[in-house]
Every structure is written in structure tokens, then in C-alpha cells.
Short mmCIF file of C-alpha atoms in Angstrom, two decimals:
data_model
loop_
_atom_site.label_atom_id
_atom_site.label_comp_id
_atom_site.label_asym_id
_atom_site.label_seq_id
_atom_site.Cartn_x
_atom_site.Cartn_y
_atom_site.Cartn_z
CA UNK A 90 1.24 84.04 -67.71
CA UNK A 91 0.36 80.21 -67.98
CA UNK A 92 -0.21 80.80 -71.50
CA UNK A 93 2.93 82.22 -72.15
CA UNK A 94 5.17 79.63 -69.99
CA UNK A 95 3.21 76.46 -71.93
CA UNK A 96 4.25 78.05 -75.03
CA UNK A 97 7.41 78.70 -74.37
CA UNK A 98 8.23 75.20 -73.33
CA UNK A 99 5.80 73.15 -75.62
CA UNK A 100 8.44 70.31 -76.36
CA UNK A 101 8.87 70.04 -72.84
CA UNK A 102 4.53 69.95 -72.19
CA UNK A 103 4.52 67.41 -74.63
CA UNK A 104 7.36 64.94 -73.23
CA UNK A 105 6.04 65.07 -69.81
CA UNK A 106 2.22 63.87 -70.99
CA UNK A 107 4.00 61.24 -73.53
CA UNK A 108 6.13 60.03 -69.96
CA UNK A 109 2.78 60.19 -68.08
CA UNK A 110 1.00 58.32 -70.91
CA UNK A 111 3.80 56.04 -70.44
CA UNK A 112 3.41 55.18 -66.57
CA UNK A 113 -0.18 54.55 -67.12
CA UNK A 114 0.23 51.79 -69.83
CA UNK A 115 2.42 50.43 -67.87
CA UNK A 116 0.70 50.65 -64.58
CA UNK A 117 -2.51 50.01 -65.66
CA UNK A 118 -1.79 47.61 -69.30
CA UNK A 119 -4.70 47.85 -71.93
CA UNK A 120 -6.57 45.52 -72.82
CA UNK A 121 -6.84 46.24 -76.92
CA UNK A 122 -9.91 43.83 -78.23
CA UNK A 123 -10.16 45.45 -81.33
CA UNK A 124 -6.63 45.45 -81.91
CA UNK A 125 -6.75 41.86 -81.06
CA UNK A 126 -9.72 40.96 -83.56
CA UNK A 127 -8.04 43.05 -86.60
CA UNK A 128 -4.59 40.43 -85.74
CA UNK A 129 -6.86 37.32 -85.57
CA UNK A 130 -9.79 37.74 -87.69
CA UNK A 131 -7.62 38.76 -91.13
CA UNK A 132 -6.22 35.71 -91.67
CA UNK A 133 -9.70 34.30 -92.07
CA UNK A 134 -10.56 36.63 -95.37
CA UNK A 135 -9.30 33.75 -97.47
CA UNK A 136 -10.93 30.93 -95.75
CA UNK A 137 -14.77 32.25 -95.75
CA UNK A 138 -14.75 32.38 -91.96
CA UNK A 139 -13.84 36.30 -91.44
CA UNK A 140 -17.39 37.29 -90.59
CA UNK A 141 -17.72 34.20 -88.48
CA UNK A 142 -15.37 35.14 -86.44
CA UNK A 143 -16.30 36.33 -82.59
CA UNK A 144 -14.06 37.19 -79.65
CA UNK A 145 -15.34 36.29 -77.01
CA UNK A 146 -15.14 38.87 -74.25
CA UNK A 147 -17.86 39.57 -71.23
CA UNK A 148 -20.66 41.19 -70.52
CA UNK A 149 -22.26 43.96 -71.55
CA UNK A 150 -20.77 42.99 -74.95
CA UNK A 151 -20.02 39.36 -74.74
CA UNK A 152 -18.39 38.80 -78.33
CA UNK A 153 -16.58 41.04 -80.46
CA UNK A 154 -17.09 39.97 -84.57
CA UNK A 155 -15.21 41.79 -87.43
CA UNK A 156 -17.06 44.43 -88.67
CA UNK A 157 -15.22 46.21 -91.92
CA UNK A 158 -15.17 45.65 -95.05
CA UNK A 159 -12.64 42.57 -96.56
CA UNK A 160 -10.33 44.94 -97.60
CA UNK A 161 -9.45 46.17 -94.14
CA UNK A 162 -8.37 42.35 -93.80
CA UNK A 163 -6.04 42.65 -96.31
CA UNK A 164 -4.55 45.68 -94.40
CA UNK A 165 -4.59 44.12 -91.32
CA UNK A 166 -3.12 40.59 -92.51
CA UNK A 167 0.40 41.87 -91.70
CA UNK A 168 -0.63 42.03 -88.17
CA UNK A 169 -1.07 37.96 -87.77
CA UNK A 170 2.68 37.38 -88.92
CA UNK A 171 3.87 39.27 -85.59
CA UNK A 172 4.18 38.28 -81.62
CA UNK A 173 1.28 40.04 -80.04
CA UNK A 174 3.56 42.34 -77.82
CA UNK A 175 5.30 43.79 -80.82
CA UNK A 176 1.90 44.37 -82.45
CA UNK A 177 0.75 46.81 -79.51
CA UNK A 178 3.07 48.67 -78.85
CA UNK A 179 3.73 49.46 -82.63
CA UNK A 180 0.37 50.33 -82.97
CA UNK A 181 0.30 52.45 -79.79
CA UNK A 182 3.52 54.47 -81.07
CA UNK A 183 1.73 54.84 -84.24
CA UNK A 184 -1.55 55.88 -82.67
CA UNK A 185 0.39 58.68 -80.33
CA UNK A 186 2.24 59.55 -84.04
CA UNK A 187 -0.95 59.94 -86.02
CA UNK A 188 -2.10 62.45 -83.00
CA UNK A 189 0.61 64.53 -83.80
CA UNK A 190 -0.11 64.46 -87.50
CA UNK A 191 -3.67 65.37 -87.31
CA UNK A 192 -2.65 67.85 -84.91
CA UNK A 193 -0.08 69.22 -87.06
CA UNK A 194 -2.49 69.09 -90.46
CA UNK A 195 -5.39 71.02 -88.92
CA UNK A 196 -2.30 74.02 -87.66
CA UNK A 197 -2.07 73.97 -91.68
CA UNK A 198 -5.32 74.01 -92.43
CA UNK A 199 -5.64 76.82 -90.14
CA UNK A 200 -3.06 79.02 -91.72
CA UNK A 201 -2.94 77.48 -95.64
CA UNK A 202 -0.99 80.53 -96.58
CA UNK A 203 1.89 80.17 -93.83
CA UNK A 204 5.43 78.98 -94.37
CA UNK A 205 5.27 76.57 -91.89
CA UNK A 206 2.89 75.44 -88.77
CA UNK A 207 2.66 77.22 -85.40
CA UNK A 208 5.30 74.46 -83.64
CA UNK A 209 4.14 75.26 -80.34
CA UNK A 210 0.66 75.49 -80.75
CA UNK A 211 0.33 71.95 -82.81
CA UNK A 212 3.05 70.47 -79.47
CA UNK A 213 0.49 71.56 -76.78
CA UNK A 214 -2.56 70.24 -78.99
CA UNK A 215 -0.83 67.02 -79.15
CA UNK A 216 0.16 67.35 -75.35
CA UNK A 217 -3.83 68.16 -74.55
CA UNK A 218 -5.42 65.38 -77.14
CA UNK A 219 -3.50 62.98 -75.71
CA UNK A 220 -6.20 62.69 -72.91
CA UNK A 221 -9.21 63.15 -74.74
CA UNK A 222 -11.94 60.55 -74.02
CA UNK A 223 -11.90 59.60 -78.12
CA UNK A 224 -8.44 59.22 -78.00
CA UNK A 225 -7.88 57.44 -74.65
CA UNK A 226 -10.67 54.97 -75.52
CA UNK A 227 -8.92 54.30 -79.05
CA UNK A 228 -5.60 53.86 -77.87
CA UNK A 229 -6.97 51.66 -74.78
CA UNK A 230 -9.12 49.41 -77.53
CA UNK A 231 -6.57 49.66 -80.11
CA UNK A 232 -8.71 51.22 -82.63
CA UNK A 233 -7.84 52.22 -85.77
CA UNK A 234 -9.22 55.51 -85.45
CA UNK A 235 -6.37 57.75 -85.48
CA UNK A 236 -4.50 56.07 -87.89
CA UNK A 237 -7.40 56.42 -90.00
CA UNK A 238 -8.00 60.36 -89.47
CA UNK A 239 -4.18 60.60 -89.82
CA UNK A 240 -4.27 58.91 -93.82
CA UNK A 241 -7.28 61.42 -94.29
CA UNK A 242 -5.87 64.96 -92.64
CA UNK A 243 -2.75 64.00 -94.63
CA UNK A 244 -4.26 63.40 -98.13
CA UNK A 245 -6.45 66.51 -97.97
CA UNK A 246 -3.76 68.81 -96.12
CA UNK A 247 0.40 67.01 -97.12
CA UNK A 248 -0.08 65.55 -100.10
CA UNK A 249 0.11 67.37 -103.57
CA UNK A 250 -1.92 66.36 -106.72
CA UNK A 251 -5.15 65.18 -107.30
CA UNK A 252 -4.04 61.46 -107.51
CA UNK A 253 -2.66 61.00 -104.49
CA UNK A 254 -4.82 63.30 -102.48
CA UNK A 255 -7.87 61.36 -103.82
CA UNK A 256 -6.17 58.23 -104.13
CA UNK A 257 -5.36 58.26 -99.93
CA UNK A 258 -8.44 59.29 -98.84
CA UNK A 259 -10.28 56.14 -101.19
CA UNK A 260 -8.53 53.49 -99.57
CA UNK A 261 -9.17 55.41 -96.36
CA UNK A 262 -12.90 54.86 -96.97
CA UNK A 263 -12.13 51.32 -98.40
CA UNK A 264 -10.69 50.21 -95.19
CA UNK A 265 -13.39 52.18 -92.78
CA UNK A 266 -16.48 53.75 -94.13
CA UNK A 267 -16.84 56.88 -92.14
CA UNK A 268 -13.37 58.51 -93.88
CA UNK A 269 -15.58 58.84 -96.84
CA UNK A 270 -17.27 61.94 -95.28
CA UNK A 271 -13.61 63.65 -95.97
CA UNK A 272 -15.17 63.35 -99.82
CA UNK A 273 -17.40 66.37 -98.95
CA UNK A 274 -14.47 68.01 -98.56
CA UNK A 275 -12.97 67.79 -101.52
CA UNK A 276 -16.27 68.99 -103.25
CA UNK A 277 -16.89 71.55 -101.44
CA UNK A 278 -13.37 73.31 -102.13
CA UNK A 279 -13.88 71.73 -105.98
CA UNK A 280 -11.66 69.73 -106.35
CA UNK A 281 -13.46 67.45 -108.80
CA UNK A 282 -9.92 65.42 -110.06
CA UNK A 283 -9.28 64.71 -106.67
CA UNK A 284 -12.89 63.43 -105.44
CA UNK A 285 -12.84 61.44 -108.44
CA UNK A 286 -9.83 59.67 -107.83
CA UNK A 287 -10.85 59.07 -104.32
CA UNK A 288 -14.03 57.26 -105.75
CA UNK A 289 -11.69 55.21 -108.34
CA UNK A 290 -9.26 54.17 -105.67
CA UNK A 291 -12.00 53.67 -102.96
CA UNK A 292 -13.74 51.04 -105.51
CA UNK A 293 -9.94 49.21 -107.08
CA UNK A 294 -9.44 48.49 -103.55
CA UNK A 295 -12.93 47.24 -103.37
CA UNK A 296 -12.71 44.81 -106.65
CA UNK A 297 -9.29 43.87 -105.60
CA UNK A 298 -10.52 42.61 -102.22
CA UNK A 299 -13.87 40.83 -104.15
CA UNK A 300 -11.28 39.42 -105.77
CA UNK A 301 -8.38 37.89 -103.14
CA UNK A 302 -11.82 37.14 -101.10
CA UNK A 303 -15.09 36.89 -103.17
CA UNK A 304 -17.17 35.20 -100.61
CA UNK A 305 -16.76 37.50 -97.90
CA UNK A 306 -16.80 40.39 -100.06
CA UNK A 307 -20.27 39.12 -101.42
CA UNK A 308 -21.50 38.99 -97.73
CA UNK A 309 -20.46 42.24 -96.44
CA UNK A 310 -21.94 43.96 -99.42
CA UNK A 311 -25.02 42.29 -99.92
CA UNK A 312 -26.09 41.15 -96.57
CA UNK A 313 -23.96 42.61 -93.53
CA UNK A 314 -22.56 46.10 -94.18
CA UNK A 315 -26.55 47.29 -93.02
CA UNK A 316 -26.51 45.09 -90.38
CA UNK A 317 -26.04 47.35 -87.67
CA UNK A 318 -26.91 44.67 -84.90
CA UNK A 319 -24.10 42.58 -85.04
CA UNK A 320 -21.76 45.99 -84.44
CA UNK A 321 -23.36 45.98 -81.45
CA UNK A 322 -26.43 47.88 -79.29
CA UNK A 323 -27.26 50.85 -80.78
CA UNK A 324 -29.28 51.89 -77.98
CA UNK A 325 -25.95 52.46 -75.45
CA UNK A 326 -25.01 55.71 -74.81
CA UNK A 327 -21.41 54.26 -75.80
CA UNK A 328 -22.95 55.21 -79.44
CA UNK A 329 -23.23 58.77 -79.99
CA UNK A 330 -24.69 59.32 -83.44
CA UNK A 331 -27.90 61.37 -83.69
CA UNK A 332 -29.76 57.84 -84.55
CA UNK A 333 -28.17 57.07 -80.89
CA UNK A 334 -28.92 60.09 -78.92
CA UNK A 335 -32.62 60.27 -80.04
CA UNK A 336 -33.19 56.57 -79.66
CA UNK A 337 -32.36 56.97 -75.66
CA UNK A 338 -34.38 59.74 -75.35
CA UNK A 339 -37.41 58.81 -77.56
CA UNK A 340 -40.27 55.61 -77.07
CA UNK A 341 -39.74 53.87 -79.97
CA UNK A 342 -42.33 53.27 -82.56
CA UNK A 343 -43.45 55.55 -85.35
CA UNK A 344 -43.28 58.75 -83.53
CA UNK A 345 -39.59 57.49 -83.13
CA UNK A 346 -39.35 57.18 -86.80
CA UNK A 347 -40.79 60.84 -87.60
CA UNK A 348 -38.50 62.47 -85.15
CA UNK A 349 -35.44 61.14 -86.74
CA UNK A 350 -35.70 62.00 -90.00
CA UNK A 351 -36.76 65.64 -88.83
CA UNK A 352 -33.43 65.49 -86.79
CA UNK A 353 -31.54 64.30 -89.88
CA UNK A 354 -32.93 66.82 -91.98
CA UNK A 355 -32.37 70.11 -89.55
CA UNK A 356 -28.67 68.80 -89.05
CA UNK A 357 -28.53 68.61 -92.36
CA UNK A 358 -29.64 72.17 -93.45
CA UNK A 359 -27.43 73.28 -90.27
CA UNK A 360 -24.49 71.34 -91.55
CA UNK A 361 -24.57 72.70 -95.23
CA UNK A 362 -25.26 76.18 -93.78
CA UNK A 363 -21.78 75.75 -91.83
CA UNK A 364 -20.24 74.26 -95.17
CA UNK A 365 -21.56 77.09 -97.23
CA UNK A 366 -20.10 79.82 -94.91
CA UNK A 367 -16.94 78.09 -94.61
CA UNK A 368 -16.56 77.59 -98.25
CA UNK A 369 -17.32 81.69 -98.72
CA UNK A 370 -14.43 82.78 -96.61
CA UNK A 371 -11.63 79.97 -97.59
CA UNK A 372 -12.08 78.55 -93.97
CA UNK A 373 -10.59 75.22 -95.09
CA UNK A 374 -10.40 73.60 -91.25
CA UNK A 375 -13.99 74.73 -90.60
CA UNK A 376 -14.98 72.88 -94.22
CA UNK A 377 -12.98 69.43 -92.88
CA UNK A 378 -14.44 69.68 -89.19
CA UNK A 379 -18.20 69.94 -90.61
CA UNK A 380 -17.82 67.14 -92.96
CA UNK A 381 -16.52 64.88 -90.88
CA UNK A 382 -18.91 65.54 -87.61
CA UNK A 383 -21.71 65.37 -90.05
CA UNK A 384 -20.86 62.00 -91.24
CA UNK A 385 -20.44 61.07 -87.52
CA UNK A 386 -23.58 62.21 -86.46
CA UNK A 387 -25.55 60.56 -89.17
CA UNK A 388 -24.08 57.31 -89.04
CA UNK A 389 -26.11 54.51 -87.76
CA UNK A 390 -23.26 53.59 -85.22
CA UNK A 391 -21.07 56.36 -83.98
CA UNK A 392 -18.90 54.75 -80.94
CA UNK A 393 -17.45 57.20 -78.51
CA UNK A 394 -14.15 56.26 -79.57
CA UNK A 395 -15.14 57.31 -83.13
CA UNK A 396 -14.69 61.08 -82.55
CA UNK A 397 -11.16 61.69 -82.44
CA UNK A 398 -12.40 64.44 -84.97
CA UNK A 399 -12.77 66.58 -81.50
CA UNK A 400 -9.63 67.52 -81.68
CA UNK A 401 -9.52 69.47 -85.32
CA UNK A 402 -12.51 70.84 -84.30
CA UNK A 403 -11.33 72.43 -80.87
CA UNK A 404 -8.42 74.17 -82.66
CA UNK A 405 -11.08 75.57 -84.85
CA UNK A 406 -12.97 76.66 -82.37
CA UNK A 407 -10.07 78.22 -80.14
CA UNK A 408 -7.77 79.29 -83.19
CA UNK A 409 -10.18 79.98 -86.12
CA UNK A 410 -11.65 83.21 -87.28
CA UNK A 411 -14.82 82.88 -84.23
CA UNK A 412 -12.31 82.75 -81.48
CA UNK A 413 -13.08 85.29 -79.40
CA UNK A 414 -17.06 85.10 -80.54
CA UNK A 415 -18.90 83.86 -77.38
CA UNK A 416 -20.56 81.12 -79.13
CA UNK A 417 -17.21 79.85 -79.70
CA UNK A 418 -15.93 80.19 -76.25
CA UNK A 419 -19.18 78.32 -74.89
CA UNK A 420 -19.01 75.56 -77.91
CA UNK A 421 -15.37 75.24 -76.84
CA UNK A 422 -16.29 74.71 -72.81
CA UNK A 423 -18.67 72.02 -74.39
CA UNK A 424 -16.06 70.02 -75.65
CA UNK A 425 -13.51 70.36 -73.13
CA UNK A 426 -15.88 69.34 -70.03
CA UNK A 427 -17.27 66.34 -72.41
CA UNK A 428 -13.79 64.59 -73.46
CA UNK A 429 -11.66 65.48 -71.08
CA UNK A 430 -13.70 64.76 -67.94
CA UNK A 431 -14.95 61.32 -69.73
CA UNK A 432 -18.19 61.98 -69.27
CA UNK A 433 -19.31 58.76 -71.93
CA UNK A 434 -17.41 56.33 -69.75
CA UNK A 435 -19.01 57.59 -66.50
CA UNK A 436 -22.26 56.99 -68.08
CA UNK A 437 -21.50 53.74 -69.86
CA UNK A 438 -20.49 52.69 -66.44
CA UNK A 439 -24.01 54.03 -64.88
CA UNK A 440 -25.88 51.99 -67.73
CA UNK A 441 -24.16 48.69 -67.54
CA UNK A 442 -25.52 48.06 -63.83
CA UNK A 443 -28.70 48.52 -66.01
CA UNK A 444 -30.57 45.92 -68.02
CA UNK A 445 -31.57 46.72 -71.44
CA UNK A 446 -33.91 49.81 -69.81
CA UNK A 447 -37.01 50.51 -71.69
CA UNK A 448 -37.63 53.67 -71.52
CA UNK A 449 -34.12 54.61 -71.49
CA UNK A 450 -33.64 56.45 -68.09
CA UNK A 451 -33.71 60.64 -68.61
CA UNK A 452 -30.95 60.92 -66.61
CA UNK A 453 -28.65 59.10 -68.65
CA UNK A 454 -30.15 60.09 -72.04
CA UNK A 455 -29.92 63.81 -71.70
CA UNK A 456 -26.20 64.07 -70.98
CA UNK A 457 -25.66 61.06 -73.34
CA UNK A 458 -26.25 63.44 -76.21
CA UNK A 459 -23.50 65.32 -75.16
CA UNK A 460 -21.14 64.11 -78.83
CA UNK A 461 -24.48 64.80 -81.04
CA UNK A 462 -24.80 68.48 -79.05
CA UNK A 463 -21.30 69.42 -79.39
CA UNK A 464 -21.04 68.78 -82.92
CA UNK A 465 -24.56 71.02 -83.78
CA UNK A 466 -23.00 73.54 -81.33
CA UNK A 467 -20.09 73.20 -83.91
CA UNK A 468 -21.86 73.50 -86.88
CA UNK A 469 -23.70 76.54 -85.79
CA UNK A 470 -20.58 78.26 -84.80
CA UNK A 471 -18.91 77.46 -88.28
CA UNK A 472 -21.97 78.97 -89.68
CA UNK A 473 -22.26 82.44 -87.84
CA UNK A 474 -18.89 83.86 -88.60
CA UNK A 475 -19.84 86.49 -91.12
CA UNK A 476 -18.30 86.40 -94.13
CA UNK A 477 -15.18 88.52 -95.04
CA UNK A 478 -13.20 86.34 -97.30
CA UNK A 479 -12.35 86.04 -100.92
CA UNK A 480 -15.03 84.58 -102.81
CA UNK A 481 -14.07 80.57 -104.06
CA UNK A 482 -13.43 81.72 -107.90
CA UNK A 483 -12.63 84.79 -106.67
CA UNK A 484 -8.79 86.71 -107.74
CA UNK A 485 -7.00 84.17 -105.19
CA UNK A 486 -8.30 80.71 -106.49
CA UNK A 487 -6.72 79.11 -103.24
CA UNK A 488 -8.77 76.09 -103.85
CA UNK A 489 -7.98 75.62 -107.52
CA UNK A 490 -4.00 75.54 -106.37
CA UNK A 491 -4.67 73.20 -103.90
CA UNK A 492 -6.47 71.27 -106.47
CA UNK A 493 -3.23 70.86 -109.07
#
């Protein structure tokens, strides 16, 4: 009955959290740092100071430096010609905006064969990622996040032709490395034309940055893009890659060492199992999801706010072919009590009345793997759903016409 009232008033769902999301920006104003380094910090790509930059903040993270590469500068360089007011709240209505649109592009990917989206079902998606820990903590920081997984969802899903699929998703990964991960994508359904464009545009806007800037491009490259320190402590449970999750719950030294690269390679073979049985029944959301969860759990540095990708991967799990498979159901509950009860900022809050703790107290590392375990909970339940698709190649190339 609940079910069938939401749907039937989905606009109205989705006004009333946009009006709530309202009241609590203004009742309780965020405070967006990283919005506020992107506005400062670009200006300094042309005078050799933008990785010298710091904002300074407070403790536990005292200074905030620019961390991407010079071409997100040039994107951001706009930002610096605008009062500060008019820059957040056009980047928060462009945030709530690229919600929708991811919400809206995974409904497609879900059905690539349908006329047009489920409108109700991509309304109360939007209504319910609006208050998803990811989401809350990008819009509060003024992250780029969503923007970013917006540009991606919309290259791979909206637009048509190879060069402007691949073309979007390059300077995706040129402004933000983790978009790059949407390349797997793009191989995995074969579309060669369009990965390759992706890698042409990904490296112009490269060389034109090196260019406009070639003494911070020659430091991020050579010197700071491995630099994982300066991003900030990997050790927090406010990171949730696998590199983060095992490092709380492991002593480090070589043992350390040997148990991550056996957790990097059994994600791995789990991922490309989930990939492979995705690609054999045309599952196109369940090919997106994988690839980019993978690439967040094996990045050095996976903030909490990085994993906005929860929310294409929830509508897989509640809409796609495993719904009503009880690995699904429980992978689902996973999700839901982890972002929407904001269980990361309960425990970031636990660990900041903590010095750097060595060993990393159990309490705090077990449930701080809670990103890395929903994700492999993901990837197995991609994986299981048996097969009873058309072969890629097969008499309905759906790929191939995506491809053109």
C-alpha cells in the first residue's frame, strides 16, 4: 500500500525532500571547503603556486591542499570570477541536478530497450539519494562528485556516437582520476571507437593543461599524483578503499603488505567474474556499477564522499534481474543501513577523540569496512544471476548499436 501511494505521487515525494533539503541548508549552512579550495586554488595554475596552496581549516585535518590534476584548474577557474554566495548555491542546484541525472541514466540503463524511463521510479530514487551519506557529505563539502558521475552516466547512457561518448568520459578522467574506471565499461560492451576516444580526449586535455601550466603539470605528474599523503590520512575510516579497510584492521609491516595484494587480487577475480556475467546477459547497469566500485575499492584513497556510485548500484540491486534473489535483498539491507543511517560519520566522529591509534581499535575497524563489504557483496550478487541473455555478438548486437 506504501508502495503504491509513493508511486503514485513521486513528483510530490520528491518536492517535499528537495523543501526539507532546503530547511536544513538553511538552518544548519554548510560549510563547503572543497568547494572553497577549487574557487581559490585555480587561479594559482598559472602562477606555479597551485600545489602550494593550503586551506587552512582545524583539526583532525588542519589544511586542505589541491589535489587534481591542472586541468581541473582550468575547469574550476570560472569559479574565482564569482561572489562566493553565488558560487554555492549554483553548485548545490547543480549537485541536487546531477542526482537526478544519474538517477535517471541508471532507469535507462536498466531498461536499454524502453521508450522512455520509469518517471516514478527514477523521482523516488532521486527523493531517497538525496540523503545518502555519499551524497550528503558531497553536497555539505561541495565536492565535485556528482557532477562528475553525472558527465560519466551521461556519456555512457545520453549521448550518441563514439566521439562524444568517449570524448565526455576523457575529460571526466582528466579532471578527476577515478571516472576513468567508466573506461572498463566501454570495453567490456566493445566499444573500442568510443574507449579510444576517451583515451585521446582524456590526454588533449592533459597536453593542453601542460601547456596553459607546464610547471604544475610537471609536478603533479612526476612527483605528486602518487603522493597519497598530502590527500590526507589514509589510515581514517573516512577512507574506504580496500587499501583503507585492511590498513585499520591489519599491524602494518610485511604481513600488511602480503594481505593486500591477496585482497586486491580476490576482488579482482570477483570483480571480473561480476563483469563477465553481466556482459553475458546484456546487463548494462550491472557492467557500469562493477566498474566503477572496483575502481573505488582499489584506489589508494577512497573518501566516503567518493561513493555516490551507491546509488546506481541500489537500483540494480532492487530493480535488476536478482531482485527478488535473497542475496540481493540482504546486499540491498547492506547499503541502506550503511548510507542512510551515516554510519562513516558516526565513526569518524568516534575516531577523532582518538589520536593516531596504533593498532587501530577493532571496534572501529570492523564496521569501518562497511563501503569495501558492500561493494564485494555487490560484485558477488552481479555475478550469481545465471545467465539467460543473448550472447554479446549474438542476433541482437545491442552493444554494437550502442557503439555507432
Amino acid at each position: 500500500m506504501i508502495g503504491t501511494w509513493t508511486t503514485r505521487h513521486a513528483a510530490w515525494c520528491l518536492a517535499a525532500s528537495l523543501a526539507l533539503h532546503l530547511l536544513a541548508v538553511l538552518v544548519f549552512p554548510p560549510q563547503p571547503l572543497d568547494l572553497r579550495v577549487y574557487r581559490e586554488a585555480s587561479p594559482l595554475v598559472f602562477s606555479g603556486g597551485l600545489y602550494d596552496y593550503r586551506l587552512h581549516t582545524g583539526p583532525p585535518i588542519p589544511v586542505l591542499p589541491f589535489t587534481y590534476p591542472p586541468f581541473a584548474a582550468l575547469v574550476f577557474l570560472p569559479l574565482s570570477h564569482l561572489p562566493w554566495t553565488a558560487v554555492v548555491v549554483l553548485w548545490q542546484a547543480a549537485s541536487v541536478a546531477a542526482l537526478a541525472v544519474i538517477g535517471y541514466c541508471a532507469d535507462r540503463l536498466l531498461s536499454p530497450g524502453a521508450d522512455r524511463p520509469e518517471a516514478p521510479r527514477v523521482l523516488l530514487w532521486t527523493t531517497a539519494g538525496l540523503w545518502l551519506e555519499p551524497v550528503r557529505h558531497t553536497l555539505d563539502q561541495g565536492q565535485v562528485n556528482l557532477l562528475l558521475a553525472a558527465l560519466v552516466m551521461t556519456a555512457l547512457v545520453v549521448l550518441r556516437g563514439a566521439a562524444a561518448r568517449g570524448a565526455a568520459l576523457g575529460l571526466a578522467a582528466a579532471v578527476k582520476l577515478t571516472p576513468a574506471f567508466g573506461g572498463l565499461y566501454l570495453l567490456a560492451t566493445r566499444q573500442w571507437r568510443a574507449a579510444a576516444w576517451a583515451l585521446a580526449a582524456g590526454g588533449g586535455a592533459t597536453a593542453l593543461a601542460w601547456l596553459a601550466a607546464p610547471h604544475e603539470s610537471a609536478r603533479y605528474w612526476f612527483t605528486l599524483v602518487t603522493d597519497t599523503q598530502r590527500i590526507g590520512p589514509a589510515w581514517s575510516v573516512r577512507n574506504q578503499s580496500l587499501r583503507g579497510a585492511l590498513g585499520r584492521l591489519l599491524d602494518p609491516g610485511p604481513g600488511a603488505s602480503v594481505a593486500w595484494w591477496t585482497a586486491l587480487l580476490l576482488v579482482t577475480v570477483v570483480a571480473a567474474w561480476a563483469l563477465r556475467s553481466a556482459v553475458r546477459r546484456q546487463d548494462l547497469l550491472g557492467i557500469l556499477v562493477t566498474a566503477e566500485l572496483y575502481g573505488l575499492l582499489v584506489s589508494p584513497i577512497s573518501w566516503s564522499h567518493h561513493w555516490v556510485w551507491c546509488l546506481p548500484a541500489m537500483m540494480w540491486l532492487a530493480h535488476g534481474p536478482g531482485r527478488a534473489s535473497l542475496l540481493n535483498r540482504v546486499t540491498l539491507a547492506a547499503w541502506t543501513v550503511t548510507t542512510a543511517a551515516r554510519l562513516v560519520p558516526l565513526l569518524i566522529r568516534m575516531e577523532d577523540g582518538l589520536a593516531h591509534p596504533s593498532p587501530y581499535p577493532a571496534v572501529l575497524a570492523w564496521p569501518g569496512t562497511a563501503y569495501a563489504a558492500c561493494a564485494v557483496l555487490t560484485f558477488a550478487a552481479v555475478a550469481a544471476r545465471p545467465y539467460g541473455g543473448q550472447p554479446v555478438g549474438g542476433s541482437r548486437p545491442l552493444y554494437a548499436e550502442r557503439a555507432r
